[in-house]
Coordinates of C-alpha atoms in Angstrom, one line a residue:
M1 CA 16.8 88.4 -31.7
F2 CA 18.6 86.7 -28.9
L3 CA 22.2 87.6 -27.9
R4 CA 23.6 84.3 -29.2
E5 CA 22.1 85.0 -32.6
L6 CA 24.0 88.3 -32.9
T7 CA 26.7 86.8 -35.1
V8 CA 27.5 90.0 -37.1
S9 CA 31.3 90.2 -37.6
I10 CA 33.3 92.5 -35.3
D11 CA 34.5 94.6 -38.3
H12 CA 30.9 95.8 -38.8
I13 CA 31.1 97.7 -35.5
K14 CA 32.2 101.4 -35.7
G15 CA 35.7 101.8 -34.6
A16 CA 36.8 98.1 -35.1
G17 CA 39.3 98.9 -37.9
P18 CA 41.6 96.3 -39.5
A19 CA 44.4 97.1 -37.1
K20 CA 42.3 96.0 -34.1
I21 CA 40.8 92.8 -35.5
K22 CA 43.7 90.6 -34.5
P23 CA 44.1 91.8 -30.9
L24 CA 40.4 91.5 -30.5
A25 CA 40.5 88.0 -31.9
N26 CA 43.4 87.1 -29.5
M27 CA 40.8 87.6 -26.7
G28 CA 38.2 85.4 -28.5
I29 CA 36.2 88.4 -29.7
H30 CA 35.0 87.8 -33.3
S31 CA 31.4 89.0 -33.3
A32 CA 29.1 91.7 -31.8
A33 CA 27.8 89.1 -29.3
G34 CA 31.4 88.2 -28.3
L35 CA 32.2 91.8 -27.6
L36 CA 29.0 92.3 -25.5
C37 CA 30.0 89.2 -23.5
H38 CA 33.5 90.5 -22.8
Y39 CA 32.5 91.5 -19.3
P40 CA 34.5 94.0 -17.2
R41 CA 36.9 92.5 -14.6
D42 CA 36.4 95.6 -12.4
W43 CA 34.8 99.0 -12.3
E44 CA 36.2 102.4 -11.4
D45 CA 33.8 104.6 -9.5
R46 CA 34.5 108.1 -10.7
S47 CA 31.0 109.3 -10.0
R48 CA 31.9 110.9 -6.6
T49 CA 34.8 113.1 -5.4
V50 CA 37.5 111.4 -3.4
P51 CA 40.0 114.1 -2.3
L52 CA 43.8 113.7 -1.9
R53 CA 43.5 113.9 1.9
G54 CA 41.9 110.9 3.5
F55 CA 41.5 109.0 0.2
E56 CA 40.0 105.5 0.2
T57 CA 41.7 102.3 -0.9
G58 CA 44.3 104.3 -2.9
K59 CA 41.8 105.7 -5.3
V60 CA 41.6 109.5 -5.8
C61 CA 39.0 111.4 -8.0
T62 CA 39.3 115.1 -7.6
V63 CA 40.0 118.5 -9.3
V64 CA 43.6 119.6 -8.9
N65 CA 45.6 122.7 -9.7
V66 CA 49.1 122.2 -11.1
I67 CA 51.7 124.0 -8.9
R68 CA 54.9 123.3 -10.9
N69 CA 56.8 120.8 -13.1
D70 CA 60.1 119.5 -11.9
W71 CA 62.7 117.3 -13.7
V72 CA 64.6 114.8 -11.6
Q73 CA 67.3 112.3 -12.3
L74 CA 66.1 108.8 -11.5
G75 CA 68.9 106.4 -12.4
K76 CA 70.0 107.2 -16.0
M77 CA 66.7 108.7 -16.9
R78 CA 65.3 112.3 -16.4
T79 CA 61.8 112.0 -15.2
L80 CA 59.0 114.6 -15.0
K81 CA 57.4 115.1 -11.5
T82 CA 54.3 117.3 -11.5
R83 CA 53.2 118.7 -8.1
V84 CA 49.5 119.3 -7.7
E85 CA 47.0 120.3 -5.0
D86 CA 43.2 120.1 -4.6
G87 CA 42.7 122.3 -1.5
T88 CA 42.9 119.3 0.9
A89 CA 46.5 118.2 0.3
Q90 CA 49.4 118.2 -2.2
A91 CA 50.7 115.2 -4.2
V92 CA 53.2 114.4 -6.9
L93 CA 52.4 112.8 -10.3
V94 CA 55.5 110.8 -11.4
C95 CA 55.4 110.7 -15.2
F96 CA 57.8 107.8 -16.1
N97 CA 58.6 107.8 -19.9
R98 CA 56.0 110.5 -20.5
P99 CA 58.0 113.8 -21.0
F100 CA 55.3 115.1 -23.3
L101 CA 53.0 115.6 -20.2
E102 CA 55.0 118.7 -19.4
K103 CA 53.1 120.5 -22.1
Q104 CA 49.7 119.1 -21.1
L105 CA 50.0 119.6 -17.3
V106 CA 50.4 123.4 -17.3
P107 CA 51.2 125.2 -14.0
G108 CA 48.3 127.3 -12.9
N109 CA 45.7 125.3 -14.8
S110 CA 43.0 123.0 -13.3
Y111 CA 42.4 119.4 -14.2
R112 CA 40.1 116.6 -13.3
L113 CA 42.3 113.8 -11.9
F114 CA 41.8 110.1 -11.3
G115 CA 44.5 107.7 -10.1
N116 CA 46.0 105.2 -7.7
F117 CA 47.9 107.0 -4.9
S118 CA 50.1 105.9 -2.1
Y119 CA 52.7 107.4 0.3
K120 CA 56.2 107.0 -0.9
Y121 CA 59.4 108.7 0.2
G122 CA 57.4 110.9 2.6
E123 CA 55.0 112.2 0.1
L124 CA 51.7 111.3 -1.7
Q125 CA 52.5 109.9 -5.2
S126 CA 50.9 108.4 -8.2
T127 CA 52.4 106.8 -11.3
A128 CA 49.1 105.5 -12.7
F129 CA 46.6 108.4 -13.3
E130 CA 44.3 109.9 -15.9
F131 CA 43.4 113.6 -16.3
E132 CA 41.5 116.1 -18.4
P133 CA 41.5 119.9 -18.4
V134 CA 38.6 121.6 -16.6
K135 CA 36.8 123.5 -19.4
P136 CA 35.2 126.9 -18.8
D137 CA 31.7 125.6 -19.5
G138 CA 32.2 122.7 -17.1
E139 CA 31.8 120.0 -19.8
T140 CA 33.7 116.8 -19.4
D141 CA 34.4 113.7 -21.5
K142 CA 33.0 110.3 -20.7
N143 CA 35.9 109.3 -18.4
F144 CA 34.7 111.4 -15.4
F145 CA 31.6 111.7 -13.3
S146 CA 30.7 108.1 -14.2
I147 CA 31.4 104.5 -13.3
L148 CA 33.8 103.1 -15.9
P149 CA 34.4 99.5 -16.8
V150 CA 37.9 98.0 -16.6
Y151 CA 38.3 95.2 -19.2
P152 CA 40.8 92.4 -19.6
L153 CA 43.1 93.5 -22.4
S154 CA 45.6 92.1 -24.9
A155 CA 48.5 93.7 -26.7
G156 CA 47.4 96.5 -29.0
L157 CA 44.3 97.5 -27.0
T158 CA 43.7 100.1 -24.4
Q159 CA 40.9 100.7 -21.9
N160 CA 39.8 103.9 -23.6
Y161 CA 39.6 102.1 -27.0
L162 CA 37.6 99.2 -25.6
R163 CA 35.2 101.5 -23.8
A164 CA 34.5 103.5 -26.9
L165 CA 34.1 100.3 -29.0
M166 CA 31.7 98.9 -26.3
R167 CA 29.6 102.1 -26.4
N168 CA 29.3 101.7 -30.2
V169 CA 28.2 98.0 -30.1
L170 CA 25.7 98.8 -27.4
R171 CA 24.3 101.7 -29.5
Q172 CA 24.2 99.7 -32.7
Y173 CA 22.9 96.3 -31.5
A174 CA 21.7 96.1 -27.9
A175 CA 18.3 97.7 -28.2
P176 CA 16.6 95.0 -30.3
L177 CA 17.8 92.1 -28.1
E178 CA 15.1 89.9 -26.7
N179 CA 14.8 88.8 -23.1
E180 CA 16.0 85.3 -22.5
L181 CA 14.2 85.0 -19.1
P182 CA 10.5 84.7 -19.0
G183 CA 8.7 88.0 -18.5
S184 CA 7.0 86.7 -15.4
I185 CA 10.3 86.0 -13.7
I186 CA 11.8 89.4 -14.7
K187 CA 8.7 91.1 -13.2
R188 CA 8.5 88.9 -10.1
D189 CA 12.2 89.4 -9.1
G190 CA 12.6 93.0 -10.3
L191 CA 15.2 92.1 -12.8
L192 CA 16.4 94.1 -15.9
S193 CA 15.7 93.4 -19.5
K194 CA 18.5 91.8 -21.5
A195 CA 19.4 95.1 -23.2
D196 CA 19.3 97.1 -20.0
A197 CA 21.3 94.5 -18.1
L198 CA 24.1 94.6 -20.7
R199 CA 24.2 98.3 -20.8
A200 CA 24.2 98.6 -17.0
L201 CA 26.9 96.0 -16.7
H202 CA 29.3 97.8 -19.0
F203 CA 28.3 101.4 -18.2
P204 CA 26.2 101.5 -14.9
K205 CA 24.6 104.7 -13.8
S206 CA 25.0 103.8 -10.2
I207 CA 26.5 101.0 -8.0
D208 CA 22.9 99.8 -7.3
E209 CA 22.2 99.5 -11.0
L210 CA 25.5 97.5 -11.5
T211 CA 24.5 95.2 -8.7
L212 CA 21.1 94.6 -10.4
A213 CA 22.7 94.0 -13.8
K214 CA 25.0 91.3 -12.2
K215 CA 22.0 89.7 -10.5
T216 CA 20.1 89.6 -13.8
L217 CA 22.8 88.0 -15.8
I218 CA 23.8 85.5 -13.1
Y219 CA 20.2 84.5 -12.7
E220 CA 20.0 84.0 -16.5
E221 CA 23.1 81.7 -16.4
L222 CA 21.6 79.6 -13.5
F223 CA 18.3 79.5 -15.4
Y224 CA 20.0 77.9 -18.4
L225 CA 22.0 75.5 -16.2
E226 CA 18.7 74.3 -14.6
I227 CA 17.1 73.9 -18.0
I228 CA 20.0 71.8 -19.2
V229 CA 20.0 69.7 -16.0
G230 CA 16.2 69.2 -16.3
K231 CA 16.5 68.3 -20.0
R232 CA 19.2 65.8 -19.2
A233 CA 17.0 64.1 -16.6
L234 CA 14.1 63.9 -19.1
E235 CA 16.3 62.4 -21.8
R236 CA 17.6 59.8 -19.4
K237 CA 14.2 58.8 -18.3
S238 CA 12.8 58.7 -21.9
S239 CA 15.7 56.4 -22.9
G240 CA 14.6 53.7 -20.5
S241 CA 12.6 50.6 -21.1
A242 CA 9.5 49.7 -19.2
A243 CA 10.6 46.0 -19.5
R244 CA 13.0 46.7 -16.6
D245 CA 10.2 47.4 -14.2
K246 CA 9.9 44.9 -11.4
A247 CA 6.9 44.3 -9.1
D248 CA 8.8 44.5 -5.8
G249 CA 10.4 47.9 -6.6
G250 CA 13.9 46.7 -5.9
K251 CA 13.1 45.6 -2.3
T252 CA 14.3 42.0 -2.9
L253 CA 18.1 41.3 -2.9
S254 CA 19.6 39.6 -5.9
P255 CA 21.1 36.1 -5.3
L256 CA 24.7 37.3 -5.4
Q257 CA 23.9 40.3 -3.1
R258 CA 22.3 38.0 -0.6
R259 CA 25.3 35.6 -0.7
L260 CA 27.8 38.4 -0.1
I261 CA 25.9 39.9 2.8
E262 CA 25.6 36.5 4.4
R263 CA 29.4 36.0 4.2
L264 CA 30.2 39.4 5.7
P265 CA 31.5 39.3 9.4
F266 CA 29.2 42.3 10.1
T267 CA 25.8 43.6 9.2
L268 CA 25.2 46.6 7.0
T269 CA 24.6 49.9 8.7
K270 CA 21.1 51.4 8.3
G271 CA 22.6 54.0 5.9
Q272 CA 24.2 51.3 3.7
A273 CA 21.0 49.2 3.7
D274 CA 18.9 52.3 2.7
A275 CA 21.3 53.3 0.0
L276 CA 21.3 49.7 -1.4
L277 CA 17.4 49.8 -1.4
D278 CA 17.5 53.0 -3.4
I279 CA 20.0 51.6 -5.9
N280 CA 18.1 48.3 -6.3
R281 CA 14.9 50.2 -6.9
D282 CA 16.6 52.4 -9.5
M283 CA 18.2 49.4 -11.3
D284 CA 14.8 47.7 -11.4
G285 CA 13.1 50.9 -12.6
A286 CA 11.8 51.9 -16.0
Y287 CA 14.8 54.2 -16.8
P288 CA 18.5 54.1 -16.3
M289 CA 19.7 54.9 -12.8
A290 CA 21.6 58.1 -12.2
R291 CA 22.3 58.3 -8.4
L292 CA 24.9 60.2 -6.3
L293 CA 26.0 58.3 -3.2
Q294 CA 27.4 60.5 -0.5
G295 CA 29.1 59.4 2.7
D296 CA 32.1 60.2 4.8
V297 CA 35.4 58.3 4.5
G298 CA 34.9 54.9 6.1
S299 CA 31.1 54.9 5.8
G300 CA 31.1 51.9 3.5
K301 CA 30.3 53.4 0.1
T302 CA 32.6 51.0 -1.7
L303 CA 30.9 47.9 -0.3
V304 CA 27.5 49.3 -1.5
S305 CA 28.9 49.8 -4.9
F306 CA 30.1 46.2 -5.0
L307 CA 26.6 45.1 -4.1
A308 CA 25.2 47.2 -6.9
A309 CA 27.7 45.6 -9.3
L310 CA 26.6 42.1 -8.1
K311 CA 23.0 43.0 -9.1
A312 CA 24.2 43.9 -12.6
V313 CA 26.1 40.5 -12.8
D314 CA 23.0 38.7 -11.7
S315 CA 21.1 40.2 -14.6
G316 CA 23.7 38.7 -17.0
A317 CA 25.5 42.0 -17.6
Q318 CA 28.9 43.6 -16.7
A319 CA 29.8 46.4 -14.3
A320 CA 32.7 48.9 -14.4
V321 CA 34.1 50.7 -11.4
M322 CA 36.3 53.7 -12.2
A323 CA 38.6 55.6 -9.8
P324 CA 40.7 58.7 -10.5
T325 CA 44.1 57.2 -9.5
E326 CA 45.8 53.9 -10.1
L327 CA 46.5 53.5 -6.4
L328 CA 42.8 53.8 -5.5
A329 CA 41.7 51.7 -8.4
Q330 CA 44.2 49.0 -7.2
Q331 CA 42.8 49.1 -3.7
H332 CA 39.3 48.7 -5.0
A333 CA 40.4 45.8 -7.2
D334 CA 42.1 44.0 -4.3
N335 CA 39.0 44.4 -2.1
A336 CA 36.7 43.2 -4.9
A337 CA 38.9 40.1 -5.5
R338 CA 38.8 39.3 -1.8
L339 CA 35.1 39.7 -1.4
L340 CA 33.6 38.7 -4.8
E341 CA 35.8 36.0 -6.4
P342 CA 34.8 33.5 -3.7
L343 CA 31.2 34.0 -5.0
G344 CA 32.4 32.9 -8.5
V345 CA 32.4 36.5 -9.8
R346 CA 35.1 37.1 -12.4
V347 CA 37.0 40.4 -11.5
A348 CA 39.7 42.2 -13.5
F349 CA 41.9 45.3 -13.1
L350 CA 42.7 47.6 -16.0
T351 CA 44.9 50.7 -16.1
G352 CA 47.1 52.3 -18.8
N353 CA 50.2 50.7 -17.3
I354 CA 49.1 47.0 -18.0
K355 CA 51.6 45.4 -20.3
T356 CA 50.6 44.8 -23.9
A357 CA 50.4 41.0 -23.8
G358 CA 48.3 40.8 -20.6
R359 CA 46.2 43.8 -21.8
N360 CA 45.3 42.2 -25.1
Q361 CA 44.1 39.0 -23.3
L362 CA 42.1 41.0 -20.8
L363 CA 40.4 43.1 -23.5
K364 CA 39.4 39.9 -25.4
S365 CA 38.0 38.4 -22.2
L366 CA 36.1 41.6 -21.5
A367 CA 34.6 41.7 -25.0
S368 CA 33.5 38.1 -24.9
G369 CA 31.9 38.4 -21.5
G370 CA 34.6 36.5 -19.6
I371 CA 34.9 39.3 -17.1
D372 CA 31.9 40.3 -14.9
I373 CA 33.3 43.3 -13.0
I374 CA 36.2 45.4 -14.2
L375 CA 37.9 48.0 -12.0
G376 CA 40.4 50.6 -13.2
T377 CA 41.2 54.2 -14.1
H378 CA 40.5 56.3 -17.2
A379 CA 41.6 53.3 -19.3
L380 CA 38.1 51.8 -18.8
F381 CA 36.8 54.1 -21.6
S382 CA 39.8 53.9 -24.0
N383 CA 38.8 53.5 -27.6
N384 CA 40.0 49.9 -27.8
V385 CA 38.1 48.8 -24.7
V386 CA 34.9 46.9 -25.7
Y387 CA 32.3 45.4 -23.3
K388 CA 30.0 42.6 -24.1
K389 CA 27.1 43.9 -22.1
L390 CA 28.0 46.9 -19.8
S391 CA 25.0 47.9 -17.7
L392 CA 26.4 49.6 -14.6
V393 CA 29.1 52.3 -14.3
V394 CA 30.4 53.2 -10.8
I395 CA 32.5 56.4 -10.6
D396 CA 34.4 56.9 -7.3
E397 CA 35.5 60.5 -6.3
Q398 CA 33.1 61.8 -9.0
H399 CA 34.4 65.4 -8.7
R400 CA 37.7 64.2 -10.3
F401 CA 36.0 63.4 -13.5
G402 CA 34.4 65.7 -16.0
V403 CA 31.0 65.3 -17.8
T404 CA 32.7 64.3 -21.0
Q405 CA 34.6 61.5 -19.3
R406 CA 31.5 60.2 -17.6
Q407 CA 29.7 60.2 -21.0
A408 CA 32.6 58.4 -22.6
I409 CA 32.4 55.3 -20.3
L410 CA 28.5 55.4 -20.3
A411 CA 28.7 55.2 -24.1
K412 CA 30.4 51.8 -23.8
G413 CA 27.1 50.3 -22.8
E414 CA 23.5 50.7 -23.7
R415 CA 21.2 52.6 -21.3
C416 CA 23.8 52.1 -18.5
D417 CA 22.9 52.7 -14.9
L418 CA 25.2 55.3 -13.3
L419 CA 26.3 55.4 -9.6
M420 CA 28.6 58.2 -8.6
M421 CA 30.3 58.3 -5.2
S422 CA 31.7 61.2 -3.2
A423 CA 33.1 61.6 0.3
T424 CA 32.9 65.4 -0.1
P425 CA 29.9 66.8 1.7
I426 CA 27.7 68.6 -0.9
P427 CA 25.1 71.0 0.6
R428 CA 21.6 70.0 -0.5
T429 CA 21.0 73.3 -2.4
L430 CA 24.2 72.9 -4.4
A431 CA 23.5 69.2 -5.0
L432 CA 20.0 70.0 -6.4
T433 CA 21.5 72.7 -8.6
V434 CA 24.4 70.8 -10.1
F435 CA 23.1 67.2 -9.8
G436 CA 19.5 68.0 -10.3
D437 CA 19.2 65.2 -12.9
M438 CA 20.4 62.7 -10.3
D439 CA 18.9 61.1 -7.2
I440 CA 20.9 61.4 -4.1
S441 CA 21.5 58.8 -1.3
V442 CA 23.5 59.7 1.8
I443 CA 25.1 57.2 4.2
P444 CA 25.1 59.3 7.4
D445 CA 26.4 56.6 9.8
L446 CA 29.7 54.7 10.2
P447 CA 30.1 50.9 10.7
P448 CA 30.4 49.8 14.3
G449 CA 33.9 50.2 15.6
R450 CA 34.7 53.1 13.2
K451 CA 35.7 56.1 15.2
P452 CA 34.3 59.5 14.0
I453 CA 36.8 61.8 12.3
E454 CA 37.9 64.8 14.3
T455 CA 39.2 67.8 12.4
H456 CA 41.3 70.5 14.0
L457 CA 42.7 73.7 12.4
A458 CA 46.1 74.9 13.7
K459 CA 47.9 78.1 12.9
E460 CA 51.4 77.9 11.4
S461 CA 52.8 79.3 14.6
N462 CA 51.4 76.3 16.5
E463 CA 53.3 73.8 14.2
K464 CA 55.3 72.4 17.1
K465 CA 52.1 71.5 19.0
V466 CA 50.9 69.5 16.1
Y467 CA 54.2 67.6 15.9
D468 CA 54.2 67.0 19.6
F469 CA 50.6 65.6 19.4
A470 CA 51.7 63.3 16.5
R471 CA 54.8 62.2 18.5
R472 CA 52.6 61.1 21.5
E473 CA 50.3 59.1 19.2
L474 CA 53.3 57.4 17.5
E475 CA 54.8 56.5 20.9
Q476 CA 51.5 54.7 21.7
G477 CA 52.0 52.5 18.6
R478 CA 49.7 54.5 16.2
Q479 CA 50.6 55.9 12.8
A480 CA 50.4 59.3 11.1
Y481 CA 50.4 60.7 7.6
F482 CA 51.2 64.2 6.4
V483 CA 49.7 65.5 3.2
Y484 CA 51.2 68.5 1.3
P485 CA 49.8 70.4 -1.8
L486 CA 53.0 70.1 -3.9
I487 CA 55.4 67.3 -4.7
E488 CA 58.5 69.4 -5.0
A489 CA 59.6 72.9 -4.3
G490 CA 58.8 75.5 -7.0
E491 CA 56.2 73.2 -8.7
G492 CA 53.3 75.1 -10.3
G493 CA 55.1 78.4 -11.2
D494 CA 56.1 81.6 -9.5
E495 CA 52.6 82.8 -8.5
L496 CA 52.6 84.4 -5.1
P497 CA 50.3 81.8 -3.3
L498 CA 52.5 78.9 -4.4
R499 CA 55.6 80.4 -2.8
T500 CA 54.1 79.8 0.6
L501 CA 53.0 76.2 0.0
K502 CA 55.0 73.3 1.4
D503 CA 56.1 70.4 -0.7
A504 CA 56.2 66.7 0.2
E505 CA 59.8 66.1 -0.8
S506 CA 61.3 68.9 1.4
M507 CA 59.0 68.2 4.3
A508 CA 59.7 64.4 4.2
A509 CA 63.4 65.2 4.6
R510 CA 62.7 67.7 7.4
L511 CA 60.3 65.3 9.3
A512 CA 62.7 62.4 9.0
N513 CA 65.9 64.3 10.0
E514 CA 64.6 67.0 12.4
V515 CA 61.1 66.3 13.7
F516 CA 60.8 62.5 14.0
P517 CA 64.4 61.1 13.7
G518 CA 64.6 57.4 14.0
I519 CA 60.9 56.7 13.3
P520 CA 60.3 54.7 10.0
L521 CA 59.0 57.2 7.4
A522 CA 58.2 56.9 3.7
L523 CA 57.3 59.3 0.9
V524 CA 54.7 58.5 -1.8
H525 CA 53.4 60.6 -4.7
S526 CA 52.4 60.2 -8.3
K527 CA 56.0 60.3 -9.6
V528 CA 57.0 57.3 -7.5
D529 CA 57.4 54.0 -9.5
D530 CA 54.2 51.9 -9.3
E531 CA 55.9 48.9 -7.8
Q532 CA 57.6 51.0 -5.2
K533 CA 54.3 52.7 -4.5
K534 CA 52.7 49.3 -3.8
Q535 CA 55.5 48.3 -1.5
I536 CA 55.3 51.6 0.5
M537 CA 51.6 51.3 0.9
E538 CA 51.8 47.7 2.0
S539 CA 54.5 48.6 4.5
F540 CA 52.3 51.3 5.9
R541 CA 49.3 49.0 6.0
A542 CA 51.3 46.3 7.8
G543 CA 52.6 48.8 10.4
G544 CA 56.3 48.7 9.3
T545 CA 56.2 52.3 8.2
K546 CA 55.0 54.6 10.9
I547 CA 54.8 57.9 9.1
L548 CA 53.6 58.4 5.5
V549 CA 54.3 61.7 3.7
A550 CA 52.2 62.3 0.6

């Protein structure tokens, strides 16, 4: 039996009584498999002694003697403070809201103690600790002399309860589990069996065994990922039609491609030409193209995608170019209209903000074949959008779209070619792992005249140097833009990292009033009205606005 087949209900596990079913369900645990896959978020190493003096990272695991119990007034509450020592140092256990511990922590007796300690008010203290009496025969419960898992919890559950329940499910159901990795791989890489990996992940005998259990289960996840990627590639290739195969292997430019290239005031770079050759070969091939086109900003990926779209149009079909934001989609549409409409290609732009009357007419034209290339946002795969013959889908900034969204637009056509573009450098190993079902083209060069991008990292304390540099560039007639992670202060909640992040609205005011007074500055973000957004971008493009804050 495989783990995923272990669907026995959680209430069949010893210790999972009716009162615990709901809190377990709140964490998505409904079956034995679900419980076994509720992995620890951390582990507490109680397998070795860590004394009070010179403790590491706040954790103490030692045997202590109780010296005395004191009651102190903390605010309106009397609180028990138990003083202990282990032969290396003394410490205080602060027992907030636990007066009953006075009877359990008896002066003169010895206890095994584990807890988080820190120096406070001139003494070593802990408010979070566990203990058990030292028995005459030296026996101990399962909470000491071992490495214990620390689980994510919900209301109504405790670590001790979940540990006991996990021991029960491992005892009842883990042993018969079959290995999901081939035996040859387990032997070759020295991995654990499935049953041993689960046991060692939850209750490792050593840190080395825990490390091996993690390696085994991570390997298994990657193994499944690669199977899915490979299966997807086989399905894509098996869905093709041999009738698409061309003798020249895509080396010949289509008529529209040739006409556009002849009209350009420049020649394609070698990287662009090579990428176009790859694309043409794929589009002429026996199965639908699935290609990732990588290239830095300014390398000319968009032009290559337009040339790919022209090949689709030459074959009597349609192409869709999808961008993650309306602003980027509008820029693509403007460029497509300027380059492609003089060739007689019918270009359209579609977003969710197109008014109803114009939208209805556009959709009719798209369905009847009156539009050759359509550019837009997520609206391109809306339910009411119908294509006459969609054969190519281009997705810009592919990392902004999920697999489901890509599948939704591909489903608008039949055996569509797919071209995804990214300006984000993806290491080859990662690209092969995540995009293993795709071919990859890289444009490594920039068009003549394009300056390479220089990236510099500055410390917060050197902020003034950055502003001084920008001021010198502005004085020479150049422009600058400042990008911030938030739109407005407090956006995103009260999490600690967000408190230190700057927001565009506050910084735009500071830059305009304090840093660059008198220099034309504009603010643009997703909450700005679309028409105003266009005006701001046009002013920046024309040079009227010198500083853009985004």
